[in-house]
Short mmCIF file of C-alpha atoms and ligand atoms in Angstrom, two decimals:
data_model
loop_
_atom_site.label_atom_id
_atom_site.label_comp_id
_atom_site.label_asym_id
_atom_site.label_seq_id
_atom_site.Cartn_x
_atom_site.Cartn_y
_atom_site.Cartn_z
CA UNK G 1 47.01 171.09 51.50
CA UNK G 2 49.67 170.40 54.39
CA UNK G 3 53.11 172.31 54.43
CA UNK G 4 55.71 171.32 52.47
CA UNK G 5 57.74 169.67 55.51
CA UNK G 6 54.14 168.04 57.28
CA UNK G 7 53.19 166.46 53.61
CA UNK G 8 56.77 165.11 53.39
CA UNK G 9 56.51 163.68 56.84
CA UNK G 10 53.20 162.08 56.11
CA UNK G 11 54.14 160.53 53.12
CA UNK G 12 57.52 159.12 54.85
CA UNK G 13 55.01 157.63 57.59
CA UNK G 14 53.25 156.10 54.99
CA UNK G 15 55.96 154.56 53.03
CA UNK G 16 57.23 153.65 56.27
CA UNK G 17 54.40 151.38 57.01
CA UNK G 18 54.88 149.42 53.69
CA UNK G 19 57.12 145.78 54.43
CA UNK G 20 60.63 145.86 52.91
CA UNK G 21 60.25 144.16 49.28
CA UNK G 22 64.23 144.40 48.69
CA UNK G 23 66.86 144.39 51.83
CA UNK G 24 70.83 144.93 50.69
CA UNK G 25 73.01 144.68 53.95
CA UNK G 26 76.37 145.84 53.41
CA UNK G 27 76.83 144.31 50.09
CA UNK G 28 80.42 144.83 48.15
CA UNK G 29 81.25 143.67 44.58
CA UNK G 30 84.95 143.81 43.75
CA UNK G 31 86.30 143.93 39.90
CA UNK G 32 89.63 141.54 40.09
CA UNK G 33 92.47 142.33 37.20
CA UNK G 34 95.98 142.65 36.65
CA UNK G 35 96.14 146.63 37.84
CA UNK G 36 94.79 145.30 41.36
CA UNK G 37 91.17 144.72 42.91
CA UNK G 38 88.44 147.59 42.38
CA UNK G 39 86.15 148.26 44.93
CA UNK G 40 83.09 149.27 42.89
CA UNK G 41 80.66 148.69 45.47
CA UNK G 42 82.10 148.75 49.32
CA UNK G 43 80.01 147.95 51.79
CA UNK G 44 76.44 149.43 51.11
CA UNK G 45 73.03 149.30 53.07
CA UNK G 46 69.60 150.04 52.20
CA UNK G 47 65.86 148.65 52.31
CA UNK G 48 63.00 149.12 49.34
CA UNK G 49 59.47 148.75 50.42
CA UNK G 50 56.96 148.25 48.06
CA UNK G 51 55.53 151.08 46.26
CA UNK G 52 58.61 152.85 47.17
CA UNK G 53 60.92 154.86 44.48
CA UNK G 54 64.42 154.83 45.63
CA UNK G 55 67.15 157.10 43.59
CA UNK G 56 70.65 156.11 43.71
CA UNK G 57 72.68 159.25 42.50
CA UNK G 58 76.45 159.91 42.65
CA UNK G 59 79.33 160.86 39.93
CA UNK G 60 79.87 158.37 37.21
CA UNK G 61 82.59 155.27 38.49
CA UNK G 62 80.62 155.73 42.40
CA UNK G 63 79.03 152.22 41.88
CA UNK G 64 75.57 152.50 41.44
CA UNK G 65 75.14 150.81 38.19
CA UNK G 66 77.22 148.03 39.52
CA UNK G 67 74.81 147.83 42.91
CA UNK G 68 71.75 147.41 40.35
CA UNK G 69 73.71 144.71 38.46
CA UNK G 70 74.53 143.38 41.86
CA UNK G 71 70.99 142.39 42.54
CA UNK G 72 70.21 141.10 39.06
CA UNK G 73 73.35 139.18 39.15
CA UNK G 74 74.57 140.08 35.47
CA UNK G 75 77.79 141.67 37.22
CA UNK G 76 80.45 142.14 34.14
CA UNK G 77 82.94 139.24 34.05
CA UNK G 78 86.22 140.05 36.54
CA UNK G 79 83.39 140.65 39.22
CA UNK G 80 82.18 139.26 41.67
CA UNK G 81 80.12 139.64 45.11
CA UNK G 82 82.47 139.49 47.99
CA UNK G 83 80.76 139.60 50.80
CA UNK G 84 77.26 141.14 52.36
CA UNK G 85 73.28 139.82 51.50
CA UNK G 86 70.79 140.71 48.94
CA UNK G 87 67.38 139.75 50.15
CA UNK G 88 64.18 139.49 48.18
CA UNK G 89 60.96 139.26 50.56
CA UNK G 90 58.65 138.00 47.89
CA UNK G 91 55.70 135.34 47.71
CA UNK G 92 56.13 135.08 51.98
CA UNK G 93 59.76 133.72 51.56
CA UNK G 94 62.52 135.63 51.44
CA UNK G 95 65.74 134.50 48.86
CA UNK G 96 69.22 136.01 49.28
CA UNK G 97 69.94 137.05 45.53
CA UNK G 98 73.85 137.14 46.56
CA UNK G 99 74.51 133.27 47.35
CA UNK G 100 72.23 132.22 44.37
CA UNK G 101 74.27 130.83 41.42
CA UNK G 102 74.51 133.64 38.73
CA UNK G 103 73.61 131.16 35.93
CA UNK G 104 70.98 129.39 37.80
CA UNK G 105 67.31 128.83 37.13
CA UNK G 106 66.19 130.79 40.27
CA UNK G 107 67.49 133.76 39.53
CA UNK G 108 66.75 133.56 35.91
CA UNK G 109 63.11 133.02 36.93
CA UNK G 110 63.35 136.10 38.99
CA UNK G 111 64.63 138.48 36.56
CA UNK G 112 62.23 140.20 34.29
CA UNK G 113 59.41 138.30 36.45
CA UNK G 114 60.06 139.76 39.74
CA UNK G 115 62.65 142.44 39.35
CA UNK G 116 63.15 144.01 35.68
CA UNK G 117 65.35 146.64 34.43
CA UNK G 118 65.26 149.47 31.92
CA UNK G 119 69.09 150.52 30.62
CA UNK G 120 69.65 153.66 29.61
CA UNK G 121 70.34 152.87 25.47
CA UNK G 122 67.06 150.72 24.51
CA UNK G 123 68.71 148.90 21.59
CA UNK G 124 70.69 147.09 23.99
CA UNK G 125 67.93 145.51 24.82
CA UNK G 126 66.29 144.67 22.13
CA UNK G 127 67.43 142.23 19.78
CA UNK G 128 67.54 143.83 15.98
CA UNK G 129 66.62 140.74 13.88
CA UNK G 130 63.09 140.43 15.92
CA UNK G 131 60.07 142.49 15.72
CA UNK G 132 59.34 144.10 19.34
CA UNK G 133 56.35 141.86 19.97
CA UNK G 134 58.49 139.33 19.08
CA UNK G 135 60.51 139.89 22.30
CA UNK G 136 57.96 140.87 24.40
CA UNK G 137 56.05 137.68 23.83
CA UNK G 138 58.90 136.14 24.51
CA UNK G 139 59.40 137.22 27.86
CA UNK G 140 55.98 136.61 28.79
CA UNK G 141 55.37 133.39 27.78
CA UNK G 142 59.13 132.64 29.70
CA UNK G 143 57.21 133.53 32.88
CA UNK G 144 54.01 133.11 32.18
CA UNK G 145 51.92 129.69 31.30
CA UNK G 146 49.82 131.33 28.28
CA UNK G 147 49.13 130.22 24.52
CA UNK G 148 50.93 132.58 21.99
CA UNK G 149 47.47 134.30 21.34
CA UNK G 150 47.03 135.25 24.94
CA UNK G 151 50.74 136.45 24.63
CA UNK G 152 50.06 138.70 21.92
CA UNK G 153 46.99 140.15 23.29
CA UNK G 154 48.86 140.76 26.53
CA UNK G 155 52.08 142.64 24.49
CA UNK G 156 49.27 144.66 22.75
CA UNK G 157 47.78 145.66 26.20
CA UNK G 158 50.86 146.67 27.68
CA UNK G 159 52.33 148.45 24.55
CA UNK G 160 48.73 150.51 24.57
CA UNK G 161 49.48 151.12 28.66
CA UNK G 162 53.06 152.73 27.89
CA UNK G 163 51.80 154.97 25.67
CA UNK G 164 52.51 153.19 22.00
CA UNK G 165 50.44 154.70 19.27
CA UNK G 166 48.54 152.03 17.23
CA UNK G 167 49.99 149.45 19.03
CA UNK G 168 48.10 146.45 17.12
CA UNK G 169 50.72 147.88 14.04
CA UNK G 170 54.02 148.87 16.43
CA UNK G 171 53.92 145.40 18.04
CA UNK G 172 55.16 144.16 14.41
CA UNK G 173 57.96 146.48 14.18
CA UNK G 174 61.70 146.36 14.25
CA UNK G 175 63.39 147.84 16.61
CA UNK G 176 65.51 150.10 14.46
CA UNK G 177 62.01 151.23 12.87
CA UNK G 178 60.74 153.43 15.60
CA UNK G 179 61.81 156.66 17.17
CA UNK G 180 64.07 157.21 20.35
CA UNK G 181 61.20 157.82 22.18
CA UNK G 182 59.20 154.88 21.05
CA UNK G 183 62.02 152.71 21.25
CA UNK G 184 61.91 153.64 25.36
CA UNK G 185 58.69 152.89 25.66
CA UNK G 186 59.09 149.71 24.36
CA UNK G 187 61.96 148.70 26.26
CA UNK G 188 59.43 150.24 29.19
CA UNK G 189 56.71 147.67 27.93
CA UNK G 190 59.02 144.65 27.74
CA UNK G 191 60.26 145.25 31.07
CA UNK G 192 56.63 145.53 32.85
CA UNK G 193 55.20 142.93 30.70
CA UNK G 194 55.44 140.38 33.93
CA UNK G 195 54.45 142.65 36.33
CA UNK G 196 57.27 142.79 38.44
CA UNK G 197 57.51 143.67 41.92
CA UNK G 198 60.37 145.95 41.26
CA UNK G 199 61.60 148.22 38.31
CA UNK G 200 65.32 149.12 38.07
CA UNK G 201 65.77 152.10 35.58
CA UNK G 202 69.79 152.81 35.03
CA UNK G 203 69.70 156.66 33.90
CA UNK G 204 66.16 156.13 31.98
CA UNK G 205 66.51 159.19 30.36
CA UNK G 206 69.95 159.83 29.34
CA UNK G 207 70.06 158.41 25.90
CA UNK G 208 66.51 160.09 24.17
CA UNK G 209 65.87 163.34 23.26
CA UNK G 210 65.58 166.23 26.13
CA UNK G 211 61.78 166.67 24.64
CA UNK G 212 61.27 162.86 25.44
CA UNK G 213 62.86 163.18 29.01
CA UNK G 214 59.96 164.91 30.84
CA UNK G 215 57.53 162.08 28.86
CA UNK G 216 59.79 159.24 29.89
CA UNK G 217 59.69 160.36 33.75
CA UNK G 218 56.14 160.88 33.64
CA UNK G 219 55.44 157.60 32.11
CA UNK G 220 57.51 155.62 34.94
CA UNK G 221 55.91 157.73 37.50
CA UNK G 222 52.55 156.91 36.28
CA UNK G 223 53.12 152.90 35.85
CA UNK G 224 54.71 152.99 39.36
CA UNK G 225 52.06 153.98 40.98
CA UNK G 226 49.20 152.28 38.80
CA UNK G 227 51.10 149.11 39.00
CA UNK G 228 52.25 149.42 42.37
CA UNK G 229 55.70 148.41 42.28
CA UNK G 230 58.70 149.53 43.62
CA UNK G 231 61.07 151.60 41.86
CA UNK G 232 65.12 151.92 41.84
CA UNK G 233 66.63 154.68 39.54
CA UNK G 234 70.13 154.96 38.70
CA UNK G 235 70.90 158.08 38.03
CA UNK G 236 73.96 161.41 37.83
CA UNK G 237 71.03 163.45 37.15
CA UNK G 238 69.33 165.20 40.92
CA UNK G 239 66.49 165.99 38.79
CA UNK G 240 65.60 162.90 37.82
CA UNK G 241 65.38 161.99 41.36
CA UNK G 242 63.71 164.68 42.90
CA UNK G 243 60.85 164.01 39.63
CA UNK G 244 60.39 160.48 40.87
CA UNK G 245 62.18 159.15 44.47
CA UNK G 246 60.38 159.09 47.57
CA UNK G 247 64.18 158.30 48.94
CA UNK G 248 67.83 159.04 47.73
CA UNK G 249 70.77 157.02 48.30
CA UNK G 250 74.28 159.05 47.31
CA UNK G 251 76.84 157.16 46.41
CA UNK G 252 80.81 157.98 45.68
CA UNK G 253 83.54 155.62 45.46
CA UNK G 254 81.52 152.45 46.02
CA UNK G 255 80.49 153.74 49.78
CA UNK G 256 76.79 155.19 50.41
CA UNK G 257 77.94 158.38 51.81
CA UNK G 258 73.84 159.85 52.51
CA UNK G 259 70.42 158.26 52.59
CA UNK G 260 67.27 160.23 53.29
CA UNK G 261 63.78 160.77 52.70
CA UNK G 262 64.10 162.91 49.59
CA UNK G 263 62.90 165.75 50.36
CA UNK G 264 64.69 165.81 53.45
CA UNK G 265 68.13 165.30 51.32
CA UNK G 266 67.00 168.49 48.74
CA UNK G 267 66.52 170.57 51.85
CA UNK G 268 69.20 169.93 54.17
CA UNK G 269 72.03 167.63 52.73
CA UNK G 270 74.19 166.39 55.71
CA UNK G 271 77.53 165.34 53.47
CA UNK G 272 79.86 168.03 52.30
CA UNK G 273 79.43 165.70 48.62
CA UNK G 274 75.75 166.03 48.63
CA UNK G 275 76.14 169.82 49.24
CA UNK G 276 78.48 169.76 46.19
CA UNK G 277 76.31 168.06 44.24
CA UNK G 278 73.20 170.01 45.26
CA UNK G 279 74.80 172.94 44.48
CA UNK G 280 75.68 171.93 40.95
CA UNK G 281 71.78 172.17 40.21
CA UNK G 282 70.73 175.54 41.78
CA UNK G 283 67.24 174.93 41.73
CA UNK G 284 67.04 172.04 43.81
CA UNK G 285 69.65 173.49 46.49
CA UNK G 286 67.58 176.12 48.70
CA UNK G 287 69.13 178.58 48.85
CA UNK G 288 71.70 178.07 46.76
CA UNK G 289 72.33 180.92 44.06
CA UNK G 290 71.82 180.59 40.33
CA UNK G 291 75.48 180.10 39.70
CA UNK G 292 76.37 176.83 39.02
CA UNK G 293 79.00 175.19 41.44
CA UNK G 294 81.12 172.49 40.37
CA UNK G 295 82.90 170.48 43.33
CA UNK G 296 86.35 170.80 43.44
CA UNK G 297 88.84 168.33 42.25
CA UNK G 298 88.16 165.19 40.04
CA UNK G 299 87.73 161.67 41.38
CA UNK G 300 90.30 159.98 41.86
CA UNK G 301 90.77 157.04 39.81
CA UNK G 302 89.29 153.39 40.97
CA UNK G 303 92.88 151.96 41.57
CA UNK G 304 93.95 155.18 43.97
CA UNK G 305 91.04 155.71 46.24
CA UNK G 306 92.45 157.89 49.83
CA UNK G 307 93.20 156.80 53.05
CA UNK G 308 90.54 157.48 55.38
CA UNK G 309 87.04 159.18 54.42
CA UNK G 310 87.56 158.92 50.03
CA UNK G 311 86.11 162.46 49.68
CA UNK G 312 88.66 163.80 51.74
CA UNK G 313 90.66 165.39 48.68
CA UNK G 314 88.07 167.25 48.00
CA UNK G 315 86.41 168.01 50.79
CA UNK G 316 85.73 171.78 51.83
CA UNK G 317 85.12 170.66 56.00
CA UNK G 318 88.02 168.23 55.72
CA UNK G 319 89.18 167.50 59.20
CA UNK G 320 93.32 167.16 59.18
CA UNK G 321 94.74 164.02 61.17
CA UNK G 322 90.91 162.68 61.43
CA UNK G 323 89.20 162.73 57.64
CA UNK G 324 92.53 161.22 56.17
CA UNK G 325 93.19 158.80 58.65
CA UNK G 326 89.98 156.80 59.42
CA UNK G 327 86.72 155.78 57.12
CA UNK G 328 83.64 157.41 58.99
CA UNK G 329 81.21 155.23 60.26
CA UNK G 330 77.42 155.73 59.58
CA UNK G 331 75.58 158.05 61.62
CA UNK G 332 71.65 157.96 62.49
CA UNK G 333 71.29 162.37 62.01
CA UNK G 334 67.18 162.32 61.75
CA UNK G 335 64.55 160.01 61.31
CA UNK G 336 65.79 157.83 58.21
CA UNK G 337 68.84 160.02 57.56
CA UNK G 338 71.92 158.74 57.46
CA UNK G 339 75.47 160.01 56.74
CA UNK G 340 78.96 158.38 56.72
CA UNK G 341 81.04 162.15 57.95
CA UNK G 342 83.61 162.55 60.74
CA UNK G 343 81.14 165.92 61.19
CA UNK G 344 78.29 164.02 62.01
CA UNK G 345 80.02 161.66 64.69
FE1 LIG B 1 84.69 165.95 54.57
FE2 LIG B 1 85.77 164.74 56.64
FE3 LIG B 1 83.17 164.52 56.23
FE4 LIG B 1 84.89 163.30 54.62
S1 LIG B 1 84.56 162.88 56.77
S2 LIG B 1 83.11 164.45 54.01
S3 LIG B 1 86.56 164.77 54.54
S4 LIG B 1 84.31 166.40 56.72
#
């Protein structure tokens, strides 16, 4: 077996070599309202390749649910994308999900088809009055040109591939009828049953059971890489990513403050936040001691973000007359590792 750091350099060459399936290029989405505008997402880069797992951690209120709902379009109303591109390099054309119209027939043809979700409370997804084969041959036969026997056969096939016991039974159940867990699963199902180039899970594990968790992760990480698609995960949990990301993205207050090879982030964090954070789950933090370390301060609200570099309140290195004047721009500081930190510049 190589060391640690050669393995994680091999795999990054690898990934590396896979074309970009999903390219976001300084996208912001602004929330409009009486109280002022809120800048949920502000300016944000990154790439997915295929068969790559990005994470996208950060604090709740940093924007990364809002970058997921970004690129599925299904931004809440008061919302909207203000500027920057989303683009989709899929079936050797590539479609800029920003300037397509929200309500449209393209994008509704790419969502679930090409890029599905999984949200973190499965009976929002599911419709209660409908058995869960119900729905899932619904979504298939949306995308797909099959008979409603063929539809059925496929729903079985992908309920047995997620794990489902008896799944020729479960496919005729109600939602409400089956477990936590199995209610997951199923959301899991519906959202693979296209085959979709790319899988967004918004904290997949946050709403079942902490016995279910490990199962859950293990589940994704398997389809992922049988199915070979890529993989975005939403997540306030480091744990979660370090389970299943190749790379990390760390978001707070709308801005992507880190990005970096995973491995590379766990073992030598750049941003004073993703030290914070890092150190708030000791075993992922080398070095770090078993106490846990909470960063200091609270974020400030979405209406009141500071002058200058938005951590800067909060910030242990903070640099007087520089961090609370200007933003920082974004610094190359190894190979894929990137940081927004007057430290770095
Ligand atoms: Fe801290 Fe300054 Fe870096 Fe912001 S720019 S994280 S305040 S050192």
């Amino acid at each position: 077996m190589l060391p640690a750091t050669e393995a994680n350099q091999s795999q990054g060459r690898l990934m590396s070599e896979n074309p970009v399936l999903l390219d976001v290029n300084n996208l912001s989405t602004y929330f409009f309202s009486r109280e002022g505008v809120l800048k949920a997402v502000d300016g944000v880069s990154f790439e997915i390749r295929r068969g790559e797992a990005l994470g996208i951690a950060g604090e709740s209120g940093c924007g990364k649910s809002v970058t997921a709902q970004s690129i599925l379009r299904i931004v809440p109303e008061h919302g909207r994308i203000v500027d920057g591109e989303i683009l989709l390099h899929e079936d050797g054309k590539t479609t800029d999900l920003a300037r397509l119209d929200w309500k449209g027939a393209e994008i509704r043809e790419i969502r679930g088809k090409q890029i599905a979700m999984v949200f973190q409370e499965p009976m929002s997804a599911f419709s209660m009055v409908y058995t869960i084969g119900n729905q899932i041959v619904e979504v298939i036969r949306l995308h797909q040109e099959v008979d409603a026997a063929e539809a059925r056969a496929r729903a079985i096939e992908i309920l047995r591939r997620v794990g489902m016991p008896k799944p020729e039974v479960t496919i005729d159940a109600y939602p409400f009828a089956l477990s936590g867990g199995m209610r997951q699963r199923a959301m899991i199902a519906m959202a693979l049953a296209c085959h979709p180039s790319l899988l967004i899970a918004d904290e997949p594990t946050t709403a079942v059971d902490v016995t279910i968790q490990a199962q859950v992760l293990e589940l994704i990480k398997d389809l992922q890489r049988e199915m070979g698609m890529s993989l975005m995960v939403i997540t306030h949990d480091l744990a979660v990513i370090s389970e299943l990301c190749d790379r990390v993205m760390i978001m707070y207050l709308g801005k992507d403050v880190e990005s970096a090879p995973a491995k590379e982030l766990f073992r030598n964090p750049k941003h004073p936040y993703t030290v914070g954070l890092l150190k708030s789950v000791p075993e992922l933090g080398e070095g770090s001691s078993q106490e846990i370390e909470a960063i200091a301060g609270s974020v400030p609200g979405p209406y009141d973000r500071p002058q200058g570099c938005h951590f800067h309140p909060r910030c242990p290195d903070f640099i007087p007359g520089v961090c609370d004047v200007t933003y920082p721009p974004q610094m190359e500081v190894g190979p894929g590792h990137r940081v927004r930190c007057h430290l770095y510049v």
